[in-house]
Coordinates of C-alpha atoms in Angstrom, one line a residue:
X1 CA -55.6 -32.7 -49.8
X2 CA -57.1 -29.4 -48.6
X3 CA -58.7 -29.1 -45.2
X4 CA -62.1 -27.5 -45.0
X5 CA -62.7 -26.4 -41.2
X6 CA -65.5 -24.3 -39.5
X7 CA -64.4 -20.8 -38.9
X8 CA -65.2 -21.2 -35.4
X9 CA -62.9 -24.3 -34.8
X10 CA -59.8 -23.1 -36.6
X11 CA -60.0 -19.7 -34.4
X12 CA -60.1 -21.9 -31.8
X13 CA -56.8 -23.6 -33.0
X14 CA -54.8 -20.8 -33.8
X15 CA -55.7 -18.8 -30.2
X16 CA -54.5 -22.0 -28.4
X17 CA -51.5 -21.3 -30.7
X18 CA -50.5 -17.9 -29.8
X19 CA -51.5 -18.7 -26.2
X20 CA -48.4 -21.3 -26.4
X21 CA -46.4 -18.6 -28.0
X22 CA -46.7 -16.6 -25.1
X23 CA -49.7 -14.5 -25.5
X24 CA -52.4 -13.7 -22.8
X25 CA -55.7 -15.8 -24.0
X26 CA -57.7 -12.1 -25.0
X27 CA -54.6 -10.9 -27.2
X28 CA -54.2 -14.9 -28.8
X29 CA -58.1 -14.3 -29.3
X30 CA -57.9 -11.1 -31.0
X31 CA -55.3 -12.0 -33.2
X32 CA -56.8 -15.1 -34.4
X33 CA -60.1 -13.8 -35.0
X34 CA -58.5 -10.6 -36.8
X35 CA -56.7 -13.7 -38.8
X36 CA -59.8 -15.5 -39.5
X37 CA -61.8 -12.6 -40.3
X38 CA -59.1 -12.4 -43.3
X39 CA -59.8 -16.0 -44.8
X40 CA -63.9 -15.6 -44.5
X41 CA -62.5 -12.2 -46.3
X42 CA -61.6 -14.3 -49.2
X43 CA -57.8 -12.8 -48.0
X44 CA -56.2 -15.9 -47.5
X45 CA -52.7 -14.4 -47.8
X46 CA -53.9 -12.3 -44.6
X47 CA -55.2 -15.2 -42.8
X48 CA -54.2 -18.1 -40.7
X49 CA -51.2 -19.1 -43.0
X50 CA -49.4 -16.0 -41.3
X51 CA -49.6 -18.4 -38.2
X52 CA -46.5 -19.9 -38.8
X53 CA -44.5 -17.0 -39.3
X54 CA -45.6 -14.9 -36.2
X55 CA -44.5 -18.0 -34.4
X56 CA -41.0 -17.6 -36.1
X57 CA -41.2 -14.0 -35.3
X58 CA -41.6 -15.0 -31.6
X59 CA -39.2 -17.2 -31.5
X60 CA -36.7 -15.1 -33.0
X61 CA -37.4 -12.4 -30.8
X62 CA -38.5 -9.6 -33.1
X63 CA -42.8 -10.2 -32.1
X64 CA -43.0 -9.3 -28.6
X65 CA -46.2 -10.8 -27.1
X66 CA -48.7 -8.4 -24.8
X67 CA -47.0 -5.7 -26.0
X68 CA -49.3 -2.2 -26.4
X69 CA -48.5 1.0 -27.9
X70 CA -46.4 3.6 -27.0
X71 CA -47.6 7.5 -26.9
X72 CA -44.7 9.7 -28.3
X73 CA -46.2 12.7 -29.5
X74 CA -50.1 14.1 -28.6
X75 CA -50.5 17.3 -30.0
X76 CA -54.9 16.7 -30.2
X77 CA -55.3 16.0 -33.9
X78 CA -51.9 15.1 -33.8
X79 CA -51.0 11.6 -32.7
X80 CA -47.6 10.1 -32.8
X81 CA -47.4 6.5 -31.7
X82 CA -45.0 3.4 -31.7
X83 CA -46.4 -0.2 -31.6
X84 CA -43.0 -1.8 -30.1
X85 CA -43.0 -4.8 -32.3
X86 CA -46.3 -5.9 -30.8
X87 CA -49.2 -8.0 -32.3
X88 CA -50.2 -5.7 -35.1
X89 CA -53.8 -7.0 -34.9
X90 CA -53.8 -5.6 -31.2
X91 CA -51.5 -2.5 -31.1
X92 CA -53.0 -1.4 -35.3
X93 CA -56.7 -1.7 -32.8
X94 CA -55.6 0.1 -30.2
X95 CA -53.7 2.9 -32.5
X96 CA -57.0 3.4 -34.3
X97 CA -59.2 3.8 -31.0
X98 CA -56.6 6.5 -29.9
X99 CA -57.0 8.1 -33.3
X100 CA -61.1 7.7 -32.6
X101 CA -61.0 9.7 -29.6
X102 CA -59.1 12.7 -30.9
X103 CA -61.5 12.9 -33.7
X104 CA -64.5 13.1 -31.5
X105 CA -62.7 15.9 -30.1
X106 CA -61.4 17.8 -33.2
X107 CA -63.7 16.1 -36.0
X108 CA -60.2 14.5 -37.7
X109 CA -57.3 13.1 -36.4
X110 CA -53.7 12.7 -38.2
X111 CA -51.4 9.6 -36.6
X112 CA -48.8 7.8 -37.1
X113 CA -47.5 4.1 -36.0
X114 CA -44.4 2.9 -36.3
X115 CA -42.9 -0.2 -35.6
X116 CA -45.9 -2.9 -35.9
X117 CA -45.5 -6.0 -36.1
X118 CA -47.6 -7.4 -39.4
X119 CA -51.0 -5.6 -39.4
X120 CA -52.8 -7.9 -41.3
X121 CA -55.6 -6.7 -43.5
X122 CA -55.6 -2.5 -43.4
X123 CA -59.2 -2.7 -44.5
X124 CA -60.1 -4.3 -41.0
X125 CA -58.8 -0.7 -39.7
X126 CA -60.6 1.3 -42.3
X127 CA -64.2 -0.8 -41.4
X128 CA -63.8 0.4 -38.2
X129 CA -63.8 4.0 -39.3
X130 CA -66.5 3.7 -41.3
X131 CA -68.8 1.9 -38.9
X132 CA -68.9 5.7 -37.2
X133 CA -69.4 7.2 -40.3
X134 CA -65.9 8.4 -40.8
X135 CA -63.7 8.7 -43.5
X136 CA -60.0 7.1 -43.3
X137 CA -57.0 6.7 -45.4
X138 CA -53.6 4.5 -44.6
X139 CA -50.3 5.0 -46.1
X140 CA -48.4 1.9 -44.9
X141 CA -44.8 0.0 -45.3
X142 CA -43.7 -3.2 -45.0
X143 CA -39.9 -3.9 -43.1
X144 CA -38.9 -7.2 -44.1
X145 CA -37.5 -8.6 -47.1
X146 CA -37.3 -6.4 -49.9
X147 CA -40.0 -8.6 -52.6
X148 CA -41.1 -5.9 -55.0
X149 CA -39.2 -4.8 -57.7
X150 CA -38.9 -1.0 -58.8
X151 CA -40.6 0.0 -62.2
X152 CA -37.5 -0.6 -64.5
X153 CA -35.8 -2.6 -62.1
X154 CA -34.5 -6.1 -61.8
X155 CA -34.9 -7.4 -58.6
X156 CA -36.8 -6.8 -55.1
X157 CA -35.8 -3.4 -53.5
X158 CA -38.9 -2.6 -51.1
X159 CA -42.1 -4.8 -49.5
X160 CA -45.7 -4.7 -50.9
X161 CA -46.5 -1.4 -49.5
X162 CA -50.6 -1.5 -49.1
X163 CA -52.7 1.5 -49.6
X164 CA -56.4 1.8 -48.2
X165 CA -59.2 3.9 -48.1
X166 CA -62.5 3.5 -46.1
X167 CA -65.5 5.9 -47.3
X168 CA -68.9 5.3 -46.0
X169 CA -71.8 5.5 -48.4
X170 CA -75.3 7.8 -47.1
X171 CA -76.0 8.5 -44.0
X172 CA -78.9 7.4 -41.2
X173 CA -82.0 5.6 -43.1
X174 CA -80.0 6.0 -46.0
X175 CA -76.8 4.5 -45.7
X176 CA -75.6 1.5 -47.8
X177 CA -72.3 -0.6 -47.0
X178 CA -68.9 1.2 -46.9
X179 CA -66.3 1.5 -50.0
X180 CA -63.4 0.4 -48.5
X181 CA -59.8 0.2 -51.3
X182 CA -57.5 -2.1 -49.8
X183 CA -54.9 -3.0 -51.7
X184 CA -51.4 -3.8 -51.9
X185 CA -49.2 -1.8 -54.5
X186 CA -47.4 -5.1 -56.0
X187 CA -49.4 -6.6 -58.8
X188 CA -50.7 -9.3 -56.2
X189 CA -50.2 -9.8 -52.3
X190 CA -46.8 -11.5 -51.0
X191 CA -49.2 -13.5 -49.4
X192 CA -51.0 -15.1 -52.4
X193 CA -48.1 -16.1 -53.9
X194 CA -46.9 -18.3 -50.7
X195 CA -50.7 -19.5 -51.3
X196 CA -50.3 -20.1 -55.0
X197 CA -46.8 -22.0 -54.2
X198 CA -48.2 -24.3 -51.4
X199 CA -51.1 -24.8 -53.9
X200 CA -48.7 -25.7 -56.5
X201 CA -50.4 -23.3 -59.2
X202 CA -48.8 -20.7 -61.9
X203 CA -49.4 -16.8 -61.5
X204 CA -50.8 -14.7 -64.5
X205 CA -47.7 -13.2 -66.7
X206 CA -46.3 -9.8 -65.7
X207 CA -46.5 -10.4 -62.3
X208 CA -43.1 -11.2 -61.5
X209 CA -39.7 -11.1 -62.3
X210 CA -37.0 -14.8 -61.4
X211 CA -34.0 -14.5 -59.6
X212 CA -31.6 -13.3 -62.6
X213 CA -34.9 -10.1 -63.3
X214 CA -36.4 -12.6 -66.0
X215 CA -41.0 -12.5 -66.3
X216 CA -41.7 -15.9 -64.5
X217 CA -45.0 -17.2 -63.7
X218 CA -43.9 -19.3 -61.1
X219 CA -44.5 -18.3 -57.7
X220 CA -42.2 -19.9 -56.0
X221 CA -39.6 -17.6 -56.6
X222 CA -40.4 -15.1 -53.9
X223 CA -41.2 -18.1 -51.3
X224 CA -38.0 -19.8 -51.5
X225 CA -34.9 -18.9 -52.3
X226 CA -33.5 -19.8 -56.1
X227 CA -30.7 -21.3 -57.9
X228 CA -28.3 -18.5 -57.1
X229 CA -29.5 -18.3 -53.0
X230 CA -31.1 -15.4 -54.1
X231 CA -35.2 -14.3 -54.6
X232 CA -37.1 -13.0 -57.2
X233 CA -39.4 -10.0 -56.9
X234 CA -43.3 -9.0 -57.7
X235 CA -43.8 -6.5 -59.8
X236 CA -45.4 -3.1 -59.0
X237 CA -49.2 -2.8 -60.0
X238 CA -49.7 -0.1 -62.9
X239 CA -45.8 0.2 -64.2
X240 CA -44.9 3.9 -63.1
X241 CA -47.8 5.1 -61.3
X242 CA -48.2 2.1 -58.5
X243 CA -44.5 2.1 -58.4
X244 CA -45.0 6.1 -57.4
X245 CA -47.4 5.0 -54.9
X246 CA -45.6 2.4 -53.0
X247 CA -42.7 4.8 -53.0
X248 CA -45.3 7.6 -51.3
X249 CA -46.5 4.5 -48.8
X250 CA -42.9 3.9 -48.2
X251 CA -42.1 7.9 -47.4
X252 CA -45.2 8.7 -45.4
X253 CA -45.7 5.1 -43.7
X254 CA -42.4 4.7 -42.9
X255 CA -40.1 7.8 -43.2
X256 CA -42.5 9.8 -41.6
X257 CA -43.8 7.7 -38.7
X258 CA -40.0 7.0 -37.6
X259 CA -40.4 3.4 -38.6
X260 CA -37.9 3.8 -41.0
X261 CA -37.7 2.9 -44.9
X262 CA -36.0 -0.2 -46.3
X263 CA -32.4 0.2 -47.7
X264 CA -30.6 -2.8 -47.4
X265 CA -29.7 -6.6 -47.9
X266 CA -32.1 -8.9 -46.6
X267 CA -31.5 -10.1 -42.9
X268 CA -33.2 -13.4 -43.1
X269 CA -35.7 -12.3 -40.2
X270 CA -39.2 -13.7 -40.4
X271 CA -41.0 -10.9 -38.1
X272 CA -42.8 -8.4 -40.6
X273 CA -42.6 -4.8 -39.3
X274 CA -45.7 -2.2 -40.4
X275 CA -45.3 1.6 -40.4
X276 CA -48.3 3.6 -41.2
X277 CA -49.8 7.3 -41.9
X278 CA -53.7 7.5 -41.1
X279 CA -56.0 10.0 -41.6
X280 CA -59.5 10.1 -40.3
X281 CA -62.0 12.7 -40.8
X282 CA -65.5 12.9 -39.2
X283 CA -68.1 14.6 -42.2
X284 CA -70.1 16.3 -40.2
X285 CA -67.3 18.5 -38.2
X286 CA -66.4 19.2 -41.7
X287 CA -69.9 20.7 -42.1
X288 CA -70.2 18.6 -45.3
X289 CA -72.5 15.4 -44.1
X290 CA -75.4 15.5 -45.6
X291 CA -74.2 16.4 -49.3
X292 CA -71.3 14.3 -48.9
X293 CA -73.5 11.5 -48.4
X294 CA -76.3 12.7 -51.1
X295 CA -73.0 13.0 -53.8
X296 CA -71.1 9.5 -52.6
X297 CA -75.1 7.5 -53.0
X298 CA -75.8 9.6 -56.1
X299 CA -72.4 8.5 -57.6
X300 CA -72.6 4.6 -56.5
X301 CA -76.1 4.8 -58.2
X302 CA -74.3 6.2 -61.6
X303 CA -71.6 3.6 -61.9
X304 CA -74.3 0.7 -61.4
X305 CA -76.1 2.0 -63.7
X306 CA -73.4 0.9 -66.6
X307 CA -74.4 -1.4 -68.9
X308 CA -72.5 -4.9 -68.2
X309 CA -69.2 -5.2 -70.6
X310 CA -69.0 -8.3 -72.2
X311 CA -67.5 -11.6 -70.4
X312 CA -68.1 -9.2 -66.9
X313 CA -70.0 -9.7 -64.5
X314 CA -70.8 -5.8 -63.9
X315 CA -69.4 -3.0 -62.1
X316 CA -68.5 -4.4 -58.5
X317 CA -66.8 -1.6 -55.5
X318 CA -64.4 -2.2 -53.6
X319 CA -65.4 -4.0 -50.3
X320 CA -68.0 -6.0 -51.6
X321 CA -66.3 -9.3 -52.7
X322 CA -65.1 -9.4 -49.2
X323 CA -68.7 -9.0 -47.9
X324 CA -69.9 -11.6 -50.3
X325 CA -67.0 -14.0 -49.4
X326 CA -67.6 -14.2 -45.5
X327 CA -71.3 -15.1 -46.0
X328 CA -70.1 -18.1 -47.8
X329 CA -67.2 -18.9 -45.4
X330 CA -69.3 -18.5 -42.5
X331 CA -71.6 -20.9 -44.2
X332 CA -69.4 -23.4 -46.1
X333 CA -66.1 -23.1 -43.8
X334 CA -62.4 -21.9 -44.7
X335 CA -60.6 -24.1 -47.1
X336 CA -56.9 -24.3 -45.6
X337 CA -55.0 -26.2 -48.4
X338 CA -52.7 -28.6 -47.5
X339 CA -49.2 -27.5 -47.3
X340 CA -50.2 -24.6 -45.0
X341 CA -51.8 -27.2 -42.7
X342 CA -48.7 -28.2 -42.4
X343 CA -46.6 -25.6 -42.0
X344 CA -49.4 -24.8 -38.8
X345 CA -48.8 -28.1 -37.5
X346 CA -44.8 -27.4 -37.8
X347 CA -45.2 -24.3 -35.9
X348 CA -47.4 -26.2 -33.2
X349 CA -44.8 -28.5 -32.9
X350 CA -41.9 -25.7 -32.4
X351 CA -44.1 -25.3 -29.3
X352 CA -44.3 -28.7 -27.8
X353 CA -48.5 -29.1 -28.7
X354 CA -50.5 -30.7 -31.1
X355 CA -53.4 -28.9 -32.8

């Protein structure tokens, strides 16, 4: 039976979660509303069913509570920073203000943040960009198990990689809501397939692979381990080409930032480390504003004015199912099905409370 909750309440139950975890009541806040703001999203895989495993994160030591970032190299534009294993939803913020402050000196701003613990949805970072008009783009990895498989490959050899880009549309009087591409370079989330498991439903064909590298619609293969104690593995969105972009996420999210890359056996840890590349860029120091906005709404206007292709429901950009989504899960409440109730309730109960 699936439990349908106020948005309101359940932030109110996870904060009083974290805050048993260990955290200070603003960081338990942020990160539950940053969790919640996922679910309204229509990003359940992002949302409060992460609960559980930051608790197991805590507990295992590798998510360190009230934990900021560290500064390790400030060049001006350049910004080199290290989120110690901290809440992701707070350090990911705090990285991005940083990065904020350098562009309204320089007009752009180049960082990088290793070492985060789970960053939740990249777009959240991105719509803060774009609410000042700014351009960004994120390059990030994902240190943990190894659950997406290489084009050609047989089994899991790196994480789900996401990839985002937040563009605002006009400018002034003008502007209309942002573009903002956030999107992980596995056919589908990690995430949605725990959803899809606890849910108990099948996954569209050719998007994974089973334990022995055989297609599999069965989601449960990279939630639990198989018949062999091993997992299987998503597979890379767009064959080749999404496999060369989670490799570049990988390089420039994780090699580059200092985070590292992922290069061996899984270590059975449930903390889930981000590294990311960022680049913001404020229009107007670029001396390109107005056009940029006149070309971007010009543009928009052109694709929506393609006729519908059968069975479709029209052309639809990037950001607005998430828009479209919170209006009805603000209204309606967030559906939490079942199984992850429970596995919330399990992780309240690691901490001596009931929720």
């Amino acid at each position: 039976m699936n439990h349908l909750i106020p948005s309101q309440e359940l932030e109110n139950k996870i904060t009083a979660l974290f805050i048993k975890a260990g955290s200070a009541p603003s960081e338990a806040q942020q990160v539950a509303a940053n969790l919640i703001m996922a679910n309204l999203s229509g990003h359940d895989s992002h949302g409060v069913g992460m609960a559980p495993r930051y608790v197991d994160a805590i507990l295992e030591g590798n998510l360190s509570p009230n934990t900021g970032v560290a500064v390790k190299v400030d060049t001006g534009m350049l910004l080199g920073l290290d989120g110690q294993h901290g809440f992701g939803q707070v350090v990911g913020v705090q990285a991005m203000e940083m990065a904020f402050e350098r562009v309204a000196q320089h007009g752009a701003c180049i960082m990088s943040l290793s070492s985060a613990h789970h960053l939740g949805r990249i777009g959240h970072l991105a719509e803060m960009a774009v609410a000042r008009g700014w351009v960004s783009l994120h390059f990030v990895s994902v240190f943990s198990r190894p659950v997406v498989a290489p084009f050609g490959g047989g089994d899991g050899r790196f994480g789900t990689n996401p990839c985002c880009i937040g563009i605002p549309l006009g400018f002034g009087a003008n502007a209309q809501e942002p573009f903002v591409l956030d999107f992980a370079t596995s056919r589908v989330a990690q995430g949605k397939m725990r959803v899809a498991h606890n849910e108990g439903r099948q996954v569209k064909p050719g998007t994974l692979i089973d334990e022995h590298g055989h297609p599999t619609n069965d989601p449960g293969v990279v939630v639990v381990p198989q018949s062999n104690g091993r997992m299987g593995a998503l597979m890379p969105f767009g064959e080749h080409k999404g496999f060369g972009l989670a490799v570049a996420c990988e390089l420039l999210g994780g090699a580059l930032s200092g985070g590292g890359t992922w290069h061996k056996d899984p270590d059975g840890r449930r903390a889930v480390l981000n590294s990311m590349l960022v680049i913001v860029i404020d229009p107007a120091r670029l001396g390109t504003q107005m056009s940029f906005a006149q070309e971007s709404l010009a543009f928009v206007e052109w694709l929506r004015q393609s006729p519908d292709a059968p069975g479709s429901d029209g052309v639809v950009l990037a950001g607005e199912p998430e828009r479209a989504a919170r209006k009805d899960r603000l209204q309606n409440g967030i559906t939490v099905d079942h199984a992850t109730w429970q596995e919330i309730e399990g992780a309240a109960q690691k901490l001596g409370i009931t929720l």
